[in-house]
Protein backbone atom coordinates (compact mmCIF):
# COMPACT_ATOMS: atom_id res chain seq x y z
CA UNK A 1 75.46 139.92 44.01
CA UNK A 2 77.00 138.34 47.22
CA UNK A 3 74.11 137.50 49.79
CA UNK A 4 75.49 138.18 53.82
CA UNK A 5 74.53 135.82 56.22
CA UNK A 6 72.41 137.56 58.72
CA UNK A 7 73.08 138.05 62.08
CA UNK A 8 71.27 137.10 65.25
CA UNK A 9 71.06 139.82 68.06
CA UNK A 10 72.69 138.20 70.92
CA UNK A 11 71.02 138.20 73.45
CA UNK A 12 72.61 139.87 77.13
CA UNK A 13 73.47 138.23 80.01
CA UNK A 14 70.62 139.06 82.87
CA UNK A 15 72.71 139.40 86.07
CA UNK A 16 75.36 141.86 83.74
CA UNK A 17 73.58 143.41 80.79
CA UNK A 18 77.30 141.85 78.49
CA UNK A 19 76.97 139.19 75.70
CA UNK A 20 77.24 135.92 76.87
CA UNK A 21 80.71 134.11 77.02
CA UNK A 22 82.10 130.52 75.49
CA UNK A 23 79.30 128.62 77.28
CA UNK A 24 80.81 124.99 75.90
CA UNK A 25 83.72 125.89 78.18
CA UNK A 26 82.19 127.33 81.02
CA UNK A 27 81.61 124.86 83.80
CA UNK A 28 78.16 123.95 85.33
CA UNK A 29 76.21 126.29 86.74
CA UNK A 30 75.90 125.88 90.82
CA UNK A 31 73.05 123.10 91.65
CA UNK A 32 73.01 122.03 88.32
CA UNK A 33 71.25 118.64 87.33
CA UNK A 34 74.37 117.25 85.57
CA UNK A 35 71.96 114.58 83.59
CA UNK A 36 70.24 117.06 82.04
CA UNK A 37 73.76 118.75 81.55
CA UNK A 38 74.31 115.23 79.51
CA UNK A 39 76.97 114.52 82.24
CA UNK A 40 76.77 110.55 83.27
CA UNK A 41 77.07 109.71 86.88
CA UNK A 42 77.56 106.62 88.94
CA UNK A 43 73.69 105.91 90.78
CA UNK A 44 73.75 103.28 93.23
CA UNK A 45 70.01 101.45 93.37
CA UNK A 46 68.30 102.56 96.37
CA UNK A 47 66.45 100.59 98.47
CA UNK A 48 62.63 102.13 96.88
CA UNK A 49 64.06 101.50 93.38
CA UNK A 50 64.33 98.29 93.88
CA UNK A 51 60.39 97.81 95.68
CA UNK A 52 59.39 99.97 92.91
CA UNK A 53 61.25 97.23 90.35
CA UNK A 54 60.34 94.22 92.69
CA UNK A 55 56.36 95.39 92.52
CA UNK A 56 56.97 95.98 88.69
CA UNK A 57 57.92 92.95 87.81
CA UNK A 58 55.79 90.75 90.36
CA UNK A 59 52.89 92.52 88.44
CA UNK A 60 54.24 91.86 85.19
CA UNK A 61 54.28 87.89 86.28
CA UNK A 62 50.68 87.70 87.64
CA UNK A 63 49.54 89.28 84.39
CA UNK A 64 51.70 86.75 81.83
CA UNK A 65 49.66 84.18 84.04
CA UNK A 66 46.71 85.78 84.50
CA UNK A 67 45.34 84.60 80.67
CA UNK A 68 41.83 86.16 81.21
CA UNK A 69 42.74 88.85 82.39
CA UNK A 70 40.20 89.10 85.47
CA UNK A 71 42.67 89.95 88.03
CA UNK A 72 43.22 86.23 89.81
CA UNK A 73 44.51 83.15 88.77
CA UNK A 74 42.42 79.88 88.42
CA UNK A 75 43.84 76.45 88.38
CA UNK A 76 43.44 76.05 84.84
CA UNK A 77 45.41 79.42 84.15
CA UNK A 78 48.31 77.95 86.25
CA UNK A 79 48.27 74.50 84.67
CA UNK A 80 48.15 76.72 81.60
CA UNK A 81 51.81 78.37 82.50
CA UNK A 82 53.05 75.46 84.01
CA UNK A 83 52.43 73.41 80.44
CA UNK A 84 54.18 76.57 78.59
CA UNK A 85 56.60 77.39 81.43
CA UNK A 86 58.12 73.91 82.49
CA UNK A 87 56.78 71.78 79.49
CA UNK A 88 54.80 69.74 81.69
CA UNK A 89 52.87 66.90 79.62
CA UNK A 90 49.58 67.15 82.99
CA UNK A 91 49.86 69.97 84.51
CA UNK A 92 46.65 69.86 85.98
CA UNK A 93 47.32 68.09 89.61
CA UNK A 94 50.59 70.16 90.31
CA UNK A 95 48.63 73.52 89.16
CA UNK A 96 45.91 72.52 92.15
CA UNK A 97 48.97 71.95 94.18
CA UNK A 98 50.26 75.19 93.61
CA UNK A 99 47.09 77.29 93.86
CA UNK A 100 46.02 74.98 97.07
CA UNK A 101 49.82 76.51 98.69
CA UNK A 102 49.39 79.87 97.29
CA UNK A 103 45.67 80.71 97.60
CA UNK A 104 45.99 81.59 101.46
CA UNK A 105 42.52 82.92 101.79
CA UNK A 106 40.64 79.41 100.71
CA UNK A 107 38.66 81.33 97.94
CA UNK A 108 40.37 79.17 94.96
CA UNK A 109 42.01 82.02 93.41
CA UNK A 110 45.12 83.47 93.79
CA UNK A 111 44.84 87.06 94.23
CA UNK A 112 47.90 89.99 93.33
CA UNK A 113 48.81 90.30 96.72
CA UNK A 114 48.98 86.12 97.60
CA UNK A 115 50.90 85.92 94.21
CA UNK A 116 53.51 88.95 95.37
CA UNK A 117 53.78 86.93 98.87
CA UNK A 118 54.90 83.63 96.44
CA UNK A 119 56.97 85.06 93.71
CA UNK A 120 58.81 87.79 96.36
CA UNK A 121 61.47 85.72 97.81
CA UNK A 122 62.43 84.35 93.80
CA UNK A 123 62.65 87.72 92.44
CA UNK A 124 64.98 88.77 95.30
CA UNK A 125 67.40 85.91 94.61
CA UNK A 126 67.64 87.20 90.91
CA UNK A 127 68.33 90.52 91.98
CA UNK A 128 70.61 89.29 94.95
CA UNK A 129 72.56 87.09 92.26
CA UNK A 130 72.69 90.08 89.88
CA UNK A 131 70.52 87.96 87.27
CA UNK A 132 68.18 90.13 84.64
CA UNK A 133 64.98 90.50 86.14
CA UNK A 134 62.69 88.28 82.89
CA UNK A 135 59.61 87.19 83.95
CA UNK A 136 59.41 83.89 82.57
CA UNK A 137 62.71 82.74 84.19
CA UNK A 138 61.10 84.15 87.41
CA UNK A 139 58.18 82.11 87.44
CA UNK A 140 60.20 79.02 86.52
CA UNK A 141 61.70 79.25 89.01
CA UNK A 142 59.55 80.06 91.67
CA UNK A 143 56.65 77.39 90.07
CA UNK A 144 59.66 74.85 90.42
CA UNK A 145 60.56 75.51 93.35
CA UNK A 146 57.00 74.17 95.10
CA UNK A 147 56.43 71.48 92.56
């Protein structure tokens, strides 16, 4: 007894009412999205994918210093980086420094937004240089750059 594959009913083309054609050699249709067609194409960065990037990462760097996780950074969270960051033996008196430069509002925290106004300017000489955007390069760099 010899078993016969079955047969799927193809299915008809709407617009015709005819089975469909080769579609692996048929070109695109019109207005296609040619990523989803698996076709890869050249994007240049636009100038929104790179705030959206710049905001990610600043974010990213306020929370690898932000240890307790309350949404500011204290002296003692900075000195904390600092120590990790730059092997610093004290950190202590260059962490006030810092906060005393970044903490614009006087409150003795550094907020997101006084952090974002800090970091900004380092994260868009990594991305002017072409470096990858890590975050603990980042904040070397910017930390060293006020110590």
């Amino acid at each position: 007894c010899t078993a016969t594959k079955p047969t799927l009913p193809q299915a008809l083309h709407p617009g015709t009412g005819h089975p469909p054609q080769d579609f692996d050699n048929m070109p695109p249709p019109m207005f296609a999205n040619l990523a989803s067609l698996g076709h890869a194409c050249d994007r240049r960065r636009s100038s929104a994918d790179t705030e959206v990037g710049l905001h990610g990462i600043v974010a990213e760097a306020f929370a690898k210093v932000d240890l307790n996780g309350d949404g500011k950074l204290s002296p003692p969270e900075i000195a904390q980086s600092l120590k990790s960051l730059l092997e610093l033996q004290d950190p202590v008196n260059d962490a006030d420094s810092i906060c005393a430069a970044i903490d614009t509002d006087g409150d003795g925290y550094i907020c997101l937004s006084e952090f974002h106004d800090f970091i900004h300017s380092t994260v868009v000489q990594h991305l002017a240089a072409g470096r990858q955007l890590e975050v603990e390069r980042i904040l070397r760099d910017a930390f060293s750059r006020v110590l």
